[in-house]
């Protein structure tokens, strides 16, 4: 089966199990330690990734593996609870298959969350950051190979990958709720080793404010299909090249778990806003 057939087969199976994806359905990708956000979803039906043909299944601690369908503050949502990563050996294309399947089913707005290290010295661990732009340092792309014209163009524009109107909406909702939220550039690295002090300095000088091992692949696949994108990083640790500290995966999960409450509160507020599903921007 070619890749388009795998994506459309997965998408069809999801619709068979859950019914037609309603207009205005929000797509959500929940990253490391952010599982508690899924508990905000009411009337939930779950499909394990293992039951969706073609879906890659992660084995990393802290990453669940199911698709949750339900409602968030009155808005229908499809939440990918857990994702796979390049460092597990999955290809860029495989990692993006779930996002493509949701988009093919009719999801037009996608919120991608992750756990990330802060590179901006003014940012603190435990706070949230809205992604305004990204840098792909993986050397990979989900669009490598023959273009799938049925999904999108060969050379998709990336001049405005992250929707400024959604960033503005998220900022105003965060302010209303009294949630501290930063804005910045996210760099995706392949991992799984964390960064050396020299790498940390290099990525900072390159212009990144936060660093992680996910998100950019999914963002590229989503923009290829013309989705409106919002990205929220949970800054689980702070990396400063001149006084590097050891970071453990447990610490990353613990801090993400602590910030998950604020992440959930913000997502509920956003879900309630009608502007969230305006026409997708192919700006
Ligand atoms: N570096 C890379 N990925 C991460 C980090 C980090 O410091 N924290 C959470 N994910």
PDB file of C-alpha atoms and ligand atoms in Angstrom:
ATOM      1  CA  UNK A   1       0.000   0.000   0.000  1.00  0.00           C
ATOM      2  CA  UNK A   2       1.330   3.463  -0.772  1.00  0.00           C
ATOM      3  CA  UNK A   3       1.468   6.036   1.983  1.00  0.00           C
ATOM      4  CA  UNK A   4      -1.667   7.900   0.932  1.00  0.00           C
ATOM      5  CA  UNK A   5      -3.623   4.656   1.093  1.00  0.00           C
ATOM      6  CA  UNK A   6      -2.309   3.927   4.600  1.00  0.00           C
ATOM      7  CA  UNK A   7      -3.346   7.413   5.769  1.00  0.00           C
ATOM      8  CA  UNK A   8      -6.784   7.218   4.172  1.00  0.00           C
ATOM      9  CA  UNK A   9      -7.359   3.700   5.485  1.00  0.00           C
ATOM     10  CA  UNK A  10      -6.562   4.886   9.051  1.00  0.00           C
ATOM     11  CA  UNK A  11      -8.764   7.934   8.572  1.00  0.00           C
ATOM     12  CA  UNK A  12     -11.668   5.811   7.311  1.00  0.00           C
ATOM     13  CA  UNK A  13     -11.363   3.405  10.233  1.00  0.00           C
ATOM     14  CA  UNK A  14     -11.464   6.323  12.704  1.00  0.00           C
ATOM     15  CA  UNK A  15     -14.656   7.606  11.064  1.00  0.00           C
ATOM     16  CA  UNK A  16     -16.182   4.125  11.098  1.00  0.00           C
ATOM     17  CA  UNK A  17     -15.545   3.821  14.833  1.00  0.00           C
ATOM     18  CA  UNK A  18     -16.405   7.385  15.864  1.00  0.00           C
ATOM     19  CA  UNK A  19     -18.747   8.609  13.158  1.00  0.00           C
ATOM     20  CA  UNK A  20     -18.236  11.525  10.806  1.00  0.00           C
ATOM     21  CA  UNK A  21     -15.867  14.199  12.110  1.00  0.00           C
ATOM     22  CA  UNK A  22     -18.091  17.240  12.764  1.00  0.00           C
ATOM     23  CA  UNK A  23     -17.216  20.662  11.369  1.00  0.00           C
ATOM     24  CA  UNK A  24     -15.293  22.690  13.960  1.00  0.00           C
ATOM     25  CA  UNK A  25     -13.661  19.626  15.538  1.00  0.00           C
ATOM     26  CA  UNK A  26     -10.373  20.552  17.194  1.00  0.00           C
ATOM     27  CA  UNK A  27      -7.364  18.273  16.702  1.00  0.00           C
ATOM     28  CA  UNK A  28      -5.045  18.017  19.676  1.00  0.00           C
ATOM     29  CA  UNK A  29      -1.633  16.381  20.097  1.00  0.00           C
ATOM     30  CA  UNK A  30      -0.769  15.751  23.735  1.00  0.00           C
ATOM     31  CA  UNK A  31       2.926  15.290  24.481  1.00  0.00           C
ATOM     32  CA  UNK A  32       5.092  14.071  27.357  1.00  0.00           C
ATOM     33  CA  UNK A  33       3.490  14.237  30.766  1.00  0.00           C
ATOM     34  CA  UNK A  34       0.475  16.101  29.395  1.00  0.00           C
ATOM     35  CA  UNK A  35      -1.845  13.108  29.639  1.00  0.00           C
ATOM     36  CA  UNK A  36      -3.826  14.810  32.443  1.00  0.00           C
ATOM     37  CA  UNK A  37      -5.077  17.303  29.846  1.00  0.00           C
ATOM     38  CA  UNK A  38      -6.968  14.392  28.271  1.00  0.00           C
ATOM     39  CA  UNK A  39      -8.970  14.086  31.504  1.00  0.00           C
ATOM     40  CA  UNK A  40     -10.624  17.425  30.710  1.00  0.00           C
ATOM     41  CA  UNK A  41     -12.317  15.780  27.719  1.00  0.00           C
ATOM     42  CA  UNK A  42     -15.866  14.724  28.552  1.00  0.00           C
ATOM     43  CA  UNK A  43     -17.999  12.023  26.980  1.00  0.00           C
ATOM     44  CA  UNK A  44     -14.808  10.335  25.861  1.00  0.00           C
ATOM     45  CA  UNK A  45     -14.447   7.365  23.542  1.00  0.00           C
ATOM     46  CA  UNK A  46     -10.918   5.989  23.186  1.00  0.00           C
ATOM     47  CA  UNK A  47      -9.378   3.980  20.389  1.00  0.00           C
ATOM     48  CA  UNK A  48      -5.962   2.444  21.185  1.00  0.00           C
ATOM     49  CA  UNK A  49      -3.412   3.266  18.469  1.00  0.00           C
ATOM     50  CA  UNK A  50      -2.829  -0.474  18.147  1.00  0.00           C
ATOM     51  CA  UNK A  51      -6.388  -0.779  16.793  1.00  0.00           C
ATOM     52  CA  UNK A  52      -5.832   1.772  14.019  1.00  0.00           C
ATOM     53  CA  UNK A  53      -3.959   0.185  11.118  1.00  0.00           C
ATOM     54  CA  UNK A  54      -0.800   2.082  10.223  1.00  0.00           C
ATOM     55  CA  UNK A  55      -0.661   4.090  13.473  1.00  0.00           C
ATOM     56  CA  UNK A  56       2.819   3.859  15.030  1.00  0.00           C
ATOM     57  CA  UNK A  57       2.779   2.919  18.727  1.00  0.00           C
ATOM     58  CA  UNK A  58       5.227   4.473  21.209  1.00  0.00           C
ATOM     59  CA  UNK A  59       6.948   2.607  23.997  1.00  0.00           C
ATOM     60  CA  UNK A  60       8.390   5.659  25.822  1.00  0.00           C
ATOM     61  CA  UNK A  61       7.450   6.100  29.499  1.00  0.00           C
ATOM     62  CA  UNK A  62       5.018   8.984  29.939  1.00  0.00           C
ATOM     63  CA  UNK A  63       3.564   8.570  26.457  1.00  0.00           C
ATOM     64  CA  UNK A  64       0.126   7.061  26.219  1.00  0.00           C
ATOM     65  CA  UNK A  65      -1.088   5.666  22.922  1.00  0.00           C
ATOM     66  CA  UNK A  66      -4.733   6.257  22.162  1.00  0.00           C
ATOM     67  CA  UNK A  67      -7.017   8.549  20.225  1.00  0.00           C
ATOM     68  CA  UNK A  68      -9.657  10.179  22.432  1.00  0.00           C
ATOM     69  CA  UNK A  69     -12.841  11.576  20.939  1.00  0.00           C
ATOM     70  CA  UNK A  70     -15.062  13.757  23.102  1.00  0.00           C
ATOM     71  CA  UNK A  71     -16.003  17.308  23.998  1.00  0.00           C
ATOM     72  CA  UNK A  72     -13.992  20.132  25.504  1.00  0.00           C
ATOM     73  CA  UNK A  73     -16.155  22.999  26.744  1.00  0.00           C
ATOM     74  CA  UNK A  74     -18.784  22.186  24.139  1.00  0.00           C
ATOM     75  CA  UNK A  75     -16.348  21.772  21.253  1.00  0.00           C
ATOM     76  CA  UNK A  76     -15.826  18.377  19.636  1.00  0.00           C
ATOM     77  CA  UNK A  77     -12.186  17.290  19.954  1.00  0.00           C
ATOM     78  CA  UNK A  78     -10.029  14.478  18.659  1.00  0.00           C
ATOM     79  CA  UNK A  79      -6.992  14.172  20.887  1.00  0.00           C
ATOM     80  CA  UNK A  80      -3.920  12.166  19.977  1.00  0.00           C
ATOM     81  CA  UNK A  81      -2.855  11.087  23.469  1.00  0.00           C
ATOM     82  CA  UNK A  82       0.795  10.184  23.060  1.00  0.00           C
ATOM     83  CA  UNK A  83       3.000  10.444  19.991  1.00  0.00           C
ATOM     84  CA  UNK A  84       5.976   8.704  18.485  1.00  0.00           C
ATOM     85  CA  UNK A  85       9.407  10.223  17.995  1.00  0.00           C
ATOM     86  CA  UNK A  86      12.207  10.057  15.453  1.00  0.00           C
ATOM     87  CA  UNK A  87      14.560   8.771  18.178  1.00  0.00           C
ATOM     88  CA  UNK A  88      12.456   5.628  18.557  1.00  0.00           C
ATOM     89  CA  UNK A  89      13.389   4.763  15.010  1.00  0.00           C
ATOM     90  CA  UNK A  90      10.143   5.865  13.363  1.00  0.00           C
ATOM     91  CA  UNK A  91      10.422   7.711  10.084  1.00  0.00           C
ATOM     92  CA  UNK A  92       9.288  11.331   9.814  1.00  0.00           C
ATOM     93  CA  UNK A  93       6.369  10.077   7.715  1.00  0.00           C
ATOM     94  CA  UNK A  94       5.270   7.518  10.323  1.00  0.00           C
ATOM     95  CA  UNK A  95       5.463  10.063  13.144  1.00  0.00           C
ATOM     96  CA  UNK A  96       3.066  12.319  11.186  1.00  0.00           C
ATOM     97  CA  UNK A  97       0.588   9.658  10.112  1.00  0.00           C
ATOM     98  CA  UNK A  98      -1.898  10.286  12.970  1.00  0.00           C
ATOM     99  CA  UNK A  99      -2.015  14.038  12.263  1.00  0.00           C
ATOM    100  CA  UNK A 100      -2.528  13.381   8.563  1.00  0.00           C
ATOM    101  CA  UNK A 101      -5.308  10.894   9.285  1.00  0.00           C
ATOM    102  CA  UNK A 102      -7.183  13.459  11.417  1.00  0.00           C
ATOM    103  CA  UNK A 103      -6.712  16.172   8.795  1.00  0.00           C
ATOM    104  CA  UNK A 104      -7.921  13.901   6.012  1.00  0.00           C
ATOM    105  CA  UNK A 105     -11.020  13.194   8.107  1.00  0.00           C
ATOM    106  CA  UNK A 106     -11.852  16.904   8.275  1.00  0.00           C
ATOM    107  CA  UNK A 107      -9.935  18.426  11.214  1.00  0.00           C
ATOM    108  CA  UNK A 108      -8.910  21.955  10.160  1.00  0.00           C
ATOM    109  CA  UNK A 109      -7.386  23.379  13.354  1.00  0.00           C
ATOM    110  CA  UNK A 110      -4.651  21.577  15.280  1.00  0.00           C
ATOM    111  CA  UNK A 111      -3.139  22.359  18.665  1.00  0.00           C
ATOM    112  CA  UNK A 112       0.230  20.673  19.197  1.00  0.00           C
ATOM    113  CA  UNK A 113       1.625  20.450  22.726  1.00  0.00           C
ATOM    114  CA  UNK A 114       4.990  19.222  23.941  1.00  0.00           C
ATOM    115  CA  UNK A 115       7.485  19.262  26.776  1.00  0.00           C
ATOM    116  CA  UNK A 116      10.524  21.387  25.958  1.00  0.00           C
ATOM    117  CA  UNK A 117      13.676  22.792  27.484  1.00  0.00           C
ATOM    118  CA  UNK A 118      13.876  26.586  27.801  1.00  0.00           C
ATOM    119  CA  UNK A 119      16.835  28.156  25.988  1.00  0.00           C
ATOM    120  CA  UNK A 120      15.749  31.758  26.515  1.00  0.00           C
ATOM    121  CA  UNK A 121      17.381  32.743  29.829  1.00  0.00           C
ATOM    122  CA  UNK A 122      14.354  34.878  30.720  1.00  0.00           C
ATOM    123  CA  UNK A 123      12.004  31.875  30.660  1.00  0.00           C
ATOM    124  CA  UNK A 124      11.392  29.732  33.735  1.00  0.00           C
ATOM    125  CA  UNK A 125      10.850  26.009  34.094  1.00  0.00           C
ATOM    126  CA  UNK A 126       7.203  25.255  34.757  1.00  0.00           C
ATOM    127  CA  UNK A 127       5.830  27.968  32.491  1.00  0.00           C
ATOM    128  CA  UNK A 128       4.120  27.629  29.124  1.00  0.00           C
ATOM    129  CA  UNK A 129       5.300  28.989  25.767  1.00  0.00           C
ATOM    130  CA  UNK A 130       3.289  29.671  22.618  1.00  0.00           C
ATOM    131  CA  UNK A 131       5.224  28.647  19.513  1.00  0.00           C
ATOM    132  CA  UNK A 132       5.511  31.578  17.097  1.00  0.00           C
ATOM    133  CA  UNK A 133       7.953  29.908  14.697  1.00  0.00           C
ATOM    134  CA  UNK A 134      10.186  26.866  14.452  1.00  0.00           C
ATOM    135  CA  UNK A 135      13.580  25.599  13.323  1.00  0.00           C
ATOM    136  CA  UNK A 136      13.908  22.088  11.928  1.00  0.00           C
ATOM    137  CA  UNK A 137      17.282  20.691  13.058  1.00  0.00           C
ATOM    138  CA  UNK A 138      16.397  17.046  12.513  1.00  0.00           C
ATOM    139  CA  UNK A 139      17.665  16.853   8.946  1.00  0.00           C
ATOM    140  CA  UNK A 140      14.387  15.081   8.157  1.00  0.00           C
ATOM    141  CA  UNK A 141      10.969  15.954   6.758  1.00  0.00           C
ATOM    142  CA  UNK A 142       7.684  14.076   6.467  1.00  0.00           C
ATOM    143  CA  UNK A 143       7.507  15.420   2.904  1.00  0.00           C
ATOM    144  CA  UNK A 144      10.649  13.613   1.717  1.00  0.00           C
ATOM    145  CA  UNK A 145      10.013  11.449  -1.322  1.00  0.00           C
ATOM    146  CA  UNK A 146       7.446  11.808  -4.059  1.00  0.00           C
ATOM    147  CA  UNK A 147       4.898  14.475  -3.120  1.00  0.00           C
ATOM    148  CA  UNK A 148       1.414  13.220  -2.273  1.00  0.00           C
ATOM    149  CA  UNK A 149      -0.534  15.756  -4.334  1.00  0.00           C
ATOM    150  CA  UNK A 150      -3.807  14.642  -2.732  1.00  0.00           C
ATOM    151  CA  UNK A 151      -2.492  15.978   0.607  1.00  0.00           C
ATOM    152  CA  UNK A 152      -0.792  19.200  -0.422  1.00  0.00           C
ATOM    153  CA  UNK A 153       1.739  20.968  -2.663  1.00  0.00           C
ATOM    154  CA  UNK A 154       5.342  19.895  -3.338  1.00  0.00           C
ATOM    155  CA  UNK A 155       6.790  23.090  -1.825  1.00  0.00           C
ATOM    156  CA  UNK A 156       4.433  24.231   0.948  1.00  0.00           C
ATOM    157  CA  UNK A 157       4.901  27.780   2.166  1.00  0.00           C
ATOM    158  CA  UNK A 158       6.274  28.134   5.700  1.00  0.00           C
ATOM    159  CA  UNK A 159       6.356  31.927   5.967  1.00  0.00           C
ATOM    160  CA  UNK A 160       3.608  31.763   8.578  1.00  0.00           C
ATOM    161  CA  UNK A 161       3.497  28.187   9.826  1.00  0.00           C
ATOM    162  CA  UNK A 162       2.016  29.045  13.242  1.00  0.00           C
ATOM    163  CA  UNK A 163      -1.216  31.008  13.045  1.00  0.00           C
ATOM    164  CA  UNK A 164      -0.703  34.520  14.510  1.00  0.00           C
ATOM    165  CA  UNK A 165      -4.447  34.904  15.165  1.00  0.00           C
ATOM    166  CA  UNK A 166      -4.410  31.741  17.312  1.00  0.00           C
ATOM    167  CA  UNK A 167      -1.308  32.959  19.183  1.00  0.00           C
ATOM    168  CA  UNK A 168      -3.129  36.239  19.890  1.00  0.00           C
ATOM    169  CA  UNK A 169      -6.250  34.378  21.015  1.00  0.00           C
ATOM    170  CA  UNK A 170      -4.225  32.109  23.314  1.00  0.00           C
ATOM    171  CA  UNK A 171      -2.397  35.103  24.794  1.00  0.00           C
ATOM    172  CA  UNK A 172      -5.600  36.918  25.594  1.00  0.00           C
ATOM    173  CA  UNK A 173      -7.193  33.812  27.137  1.00  0.00           C
ATOM    174  CA  UNK A 174      -4.046  33.153  29.212  1.00  0.00           C
ATOM    175  CA  UNK A 175      -4.038  36.781  30.417  1.00  0.00           C
ATOM    176  CA  UNK A 176      -7.708  36.556  31.361  1.00  0.00           C
ATOM    177  CA  UNK A 177      -6.989  33.373  33.365  1.00  0.00           C
ATOM    178  CA  UNK A 178      -3.840  34.810  34.986  1.00  0.00           C
ATOM    179  CA  UNK A 179      -1.608  32.174  33.367  1.00  0.00           C
ATOM    180  CA  UNK A 180       1.953  33.297  32.605  1.00  0.00           C
ATOM    181  CA  UNK A 181       2.691  32.446  28.984  1.00  0.00           C
ATOM    182  CA  UNK A 182       5.802  33.168  26.924  1.00  0.00           C
ATOM    183  CA  UNK A 183       6.151  33.301  23.142  1.00  0.00           C
ATOM    184  CA  UNK A 184       9.072  32.012  21.145  1.00  0.00           C
ATOM    185  CA  UNK A 185      10.820  29.898  18.560  1.00  0.00           C
ATOM    186  CA  UNK A 186      10.894  26.118  19.031  1.00  0.00           C
ATOM    187  CA  UNK A 187      13.739  24.026  17.622  1.00  0.00           C
ATOM    188  CA  UNK A 188      13.281  20.306  17.051  1.00  0.00           C
ATOM    189  CA  UNK A 189      16.382  18.147  17.434  1.00  0.00           C
ATOM    190  CA  UNK A 190      16.480  14.395  16.793  1.00  0.00           C
ATOM    191  CA  UNK A 191      17.493  13.371  20.342  1.00  0.00           C
ATOM    192  CA  UNK A 192      17.412  11.174  22.315  1.00  0.00           C
ATOM    193  CA  UNK A 193      20.568  12.502  23.981  1.00  0.00           C
ATOM    194  CA  UNK A 194      20.039  15.886  25.588  1.00  0.00           C
ATOM    195  CA  UNK A 195      22.182  18.821  24.503  1.00  0.00           C
ATOM    196  CA  UNK A 196      25.760  19.566  25.422  1.00  0.00           C
ATOM    197  CA  UNK A 197      26.598  23.098  26.627  1.00  0.00           C
ATOM    198  CA  UNK A 198      28.101  23.864  23.185  1.00  0.00           C
ATOM    199  CA  UNK A 199      24.938  22.682  21.420  1.00  0.00           C
ATOM    200  CA  UNK A 200      22.776  24.652  23.818  1.00  0.00           C
ATOM    201  CA  UNK A 201      24.794  27.810  23.053  1.00  0.00           C
ATOM    202  CA  UNK A 202      24.608  27.121  19.308  1.00  0.00           C
ATOM    203  CA  UNK A 203      20.802  26.658  19.278  1.00  0.00           C
ATOM    204  CA  UNK A 204      20.319  29.770  21.380  1.00  0.00           C
ATOM    205  CA  UNK A 205      22.519  31.816  19.058  1.00  0.00           C
ATOM    206  CA  UNK A 206      20.540  30.418  16.141  1.00  0.00           C
ATOM    207  CA  UNK A 207      17.446  32.086  17.583  1.00  0.00           C
ATOM    208  CA  UNK A 208      15.623  29.313  19.427  1.00  0.00           C
ATOM    209  CA  UNK A 209      13.823  29.950  22.710  1.00  0.00           C
ATOM    210  CA  UNK A 210      12.863  26.350  23.445  1.00  0.00           C
ATOM    211  CA  UNK A 211      14.133  22.938  22.390  1.00  0.00           C
ATOM    212  CA  UNK A 212      12.523  19.534  22.097  1.00  0.00           C
ATOM    213  CA  UNK A 213      12.332  16.285  20.171  1.00  0.00           C
ATOM    214  CA  UNK A 214       8.915  16.540  18.524  1.00  0.00           C
ATOM    215  CA  UNK A 215       6.366  18.925  16.984  1.00  0.00           C
ATOM    216  CA  UNK A 216       8.158  20.324  13.920  1.00  0.00           C
ATOM    217  CA  UNK A 217       7.606  17.150  11.853  1.00  0.00           C
ATOM    218  CA  UNK A 218       3.892  17.257  12.699  1.00  0.00           C
ATOM    219  CA  UNK A 219       3.751  20.990  11.985  1.00  0.00           C
ATOM    220  CA  UNK A 220       5.237  20.481   8.518  1.00  0.00           C
ATOM    221  CA  UNK A 221       2.753  17.699   7.699  1.00  0.00           C
ATOM    222  CA  UNK A 222      -0.131  19.802   9.037  1.00  0.00           C
ATOM    223  CA  UNK A 223       0.821  22.935   7.091  1.00  0.00           C
ATOM    224  CA  UNK A 224       1.280  20.835   3.958  1.00  0.00           C
ATOM    225  CA  UNK A 225      -2.443  20.036   4.349  1.00  0.00           C
ATOM    226  CA  UNK A 226      -3.324  23.677   5.082  1.00  0.00           C
ATOM    227  CA  UNK A 227      -4.272  23.295   8.762  1.00  0.00           C
ATOM    228  CA  UNK A 228      -4.341  26.212  11.174  1.00  0.00           C
ATOM    229  CA  UNK A 229      -1.740  25.556  13.836  1.00  0.00           C
ATOM    230  CA  UNK A 230      -1.254  26.519  17.447  1.00  0.00           C
ATOM    231  CA  UNK A 231       1.689  25.191  19.465  1.00  0.00           C
ATOM    232  CA  UNK A 232       2.055  25.212  23.243  1.00  0.00           C
ATOM    233  CA  UNK A 233       5.261  24.074  24.932  1.00  0.00           C
ATOM    234  CA  UNK A 234       5.476  23.212  28.565  1.00  0.00           C
ATOM    235  CA  UNK A 235       8.957  24.374  29.608  1.00  0.00           C
ATOM    236  CA  UNK A 236      10.063  21.520  31.841  1.00  0.00           C
ATOM    237  CA  UNK A 237      13.661  22.588  32.404  1.00  0.00           C
ATOM    238  CA  UNK A 238      15.967  25.506  31.717  1.00  0.00           C
ATOM    239  CA  UNK A 239      19.187  25.071  29.743  1.00  0.00           C
ATOM    240  CA  UNK A 240      21.833  27.756  30.085  1.00  0.00           C
ATOM    241  CA  UNK A 241      25.173  26.888  28.476  1.00  0.00           C
ATOM    242  CA  UNK A 242      27.350  28.435  31.177  1.00  0.00           C
ATOM    243  CA  UNK A 243      25.745  26.599  34.055  1.00  0.00           C
ATOM    244  CA  UNK A 244      24.306  23.392  32.642  1.00  0.00           C
ATOM    245  CA  UNK A 245      22.446  21.137  35.030  1.00  0.00           C
ATOM    246  CA  UNK A 246      21.728  17.480  34.637  1.00  0.00           C
ATOM    247  CA  UNK A 247      18.234  16.806  33.314  1.00  0.00           C
ATOM    248  CA  UNK A 248      16.378  13.554  33.823  1.00  0.00           C
ATOM    249  CA  UNK A 249      13.389  12.276  31.884  1.00  0.00           C
ATOM    250  CA  UNK A 250      11.612  11.872  35.246  1.00  0.00           C
ATOM    251  CA  UNK A 251      12.120  15.579  35.972  1.00  0.00           C
ATOM    252  CA  UNK A 252      10.743  16.467  32.537  1.00  0.00           C
ATOM    253  CA  UNK A 253       7.636  14.341  33.171  1.00  0.00           C
ATOM    254  CA  UNK A 254       7.163  15.674  36.717  1.00  0.00           C
ATOM    255  CA  UNK A 255       7.327  19.334  35.656  1.00  0.00           C
ATOM    256  CA  UNK A 256       5.050  18.698  32.655  1.00  0.00           C
ATOM    257  CA  UNK A 257       2.585  16.997  35.000  1.00  0.00           C
ATOM    258  CA  UNK A 258       2.654  20.038  37.302  1.00  0.00           C
ATOM    259  CA  UNK A 259       2.015  22.437  34.406  1.00  0.00           C
ATOM    260  CA  UNK A 260      -0.623  20.172  32.852  1.00  0.00           C
ATOM    261  CA  UNK A 261      -3.337  21.799  34.981  1.00  0.00           C
ATOM    262  CA  UNK A 262      -2.618  25.224  33.468  1.00  0.00           C
ATOM    263  CA  UNK A 263      -2.322  23.710  30.008  1.00  0.00           C
ATOM    264  CA  UNK A 264      -5.745  22.065  30.448  1.00  0.00           C
ATOM    265  CA  UNK A 265      -7.287  25.295  31.755  1.00  0.00           C
ATOM    266  CA  UNK A 266      -5.978  27.237  28.766  1.00  0.00           C
ATOM    267  CA  UNK A 267      -7.121  24.592  26.273  1.00  0.00           C
ATOM    268  CA  UNK A 268     -10.618  24.538  27.784  1.00  0.00           C
ATOM    269  CA  UNK A 269     -10.839  28.330  27.484  1.00  0.00           C
ATOM    270  CA  UNK A 270      -9.621  28.215  23.877  1.00  0.00           C
ATOM    271  CA  UNK A 271     -12.010  25.418  22.943  1.00  0.00           C
ATOM    272  CA  UNK A 272     -14.908  27.577  24.108  1.00  0.00           C
ATOM    273  CA  UNK A 273     -13.957  30.419  21.736  1.00  0.00           C
ATOM    274  CA  UNK A 274     -15.741  30.367  18.371  1.00  0.00           C
ATOM    275  CA  UNK A 275     -12.735  32.054  16.661  1.00  0.00           C
ATOM    276  CA  UNK A 276     -10.770  28.843  17.174  1.00  0.00           C
ATOM    277  CA  UNK A 277     -12.221  27.321  14.047  1.00  0.00           C
ATOM    278  CA  UNK A 278     -12.315  30.171  11.596  1.00  0.00           C
ATOM    279  CA  UNK A 279     -11.451  29.314   7.994  1.00  0.00           C
ATOM    280  CA  UNK A 280      -8.027  27.670   7.795  1.00  0.00           C
ATOM    281  CA  UNK A 281      -5.308  30.147   6.825  1.00  0.00           C
ATOM    282  CA  UNK A 282      -3.297  29.273   3.763  1.00  0.00           C
ATOM    283  CA  UNK A 283      -1.716  32.716   4.138  1.00  0.00           C
TER     284      UNK A 283
HETATM  285  N1  LIG B   1      16.166  19.240  25.384  1.00  0.00           N
HETATM  286  C1  LIG B   1      15.542  18.521  24.429  1.00  0.00           C
HETATM  287  N2  LIG B   1      14.321  18.031  24.583  1.00  0.00           N
HETATM  288  C2  LIG B   1      13.670  18.284  25.739  1.00  0.00           C
HETATM  289  C3  LIG B   1      14.270  19.021  26.769  1.00  0.00           C
HETATM  290  C4  LIG B   1      15.582  19.527  26.573  1.00  0.00           C
HETATM  291  O1  LIG B   1      16.171  20.177  27.441  1.00  0.00           O
HETATM  292  N3  LIG B   1      13.367  19.092  27.794  1.00  0.00           N
HETATM  293  C5  LIG B   1      12.247  18.423  27.370  1.00  0.00           C
HETATM  294  N4  LIG B   1      12.446  17.922  26.132  1.00  0.00           N
END
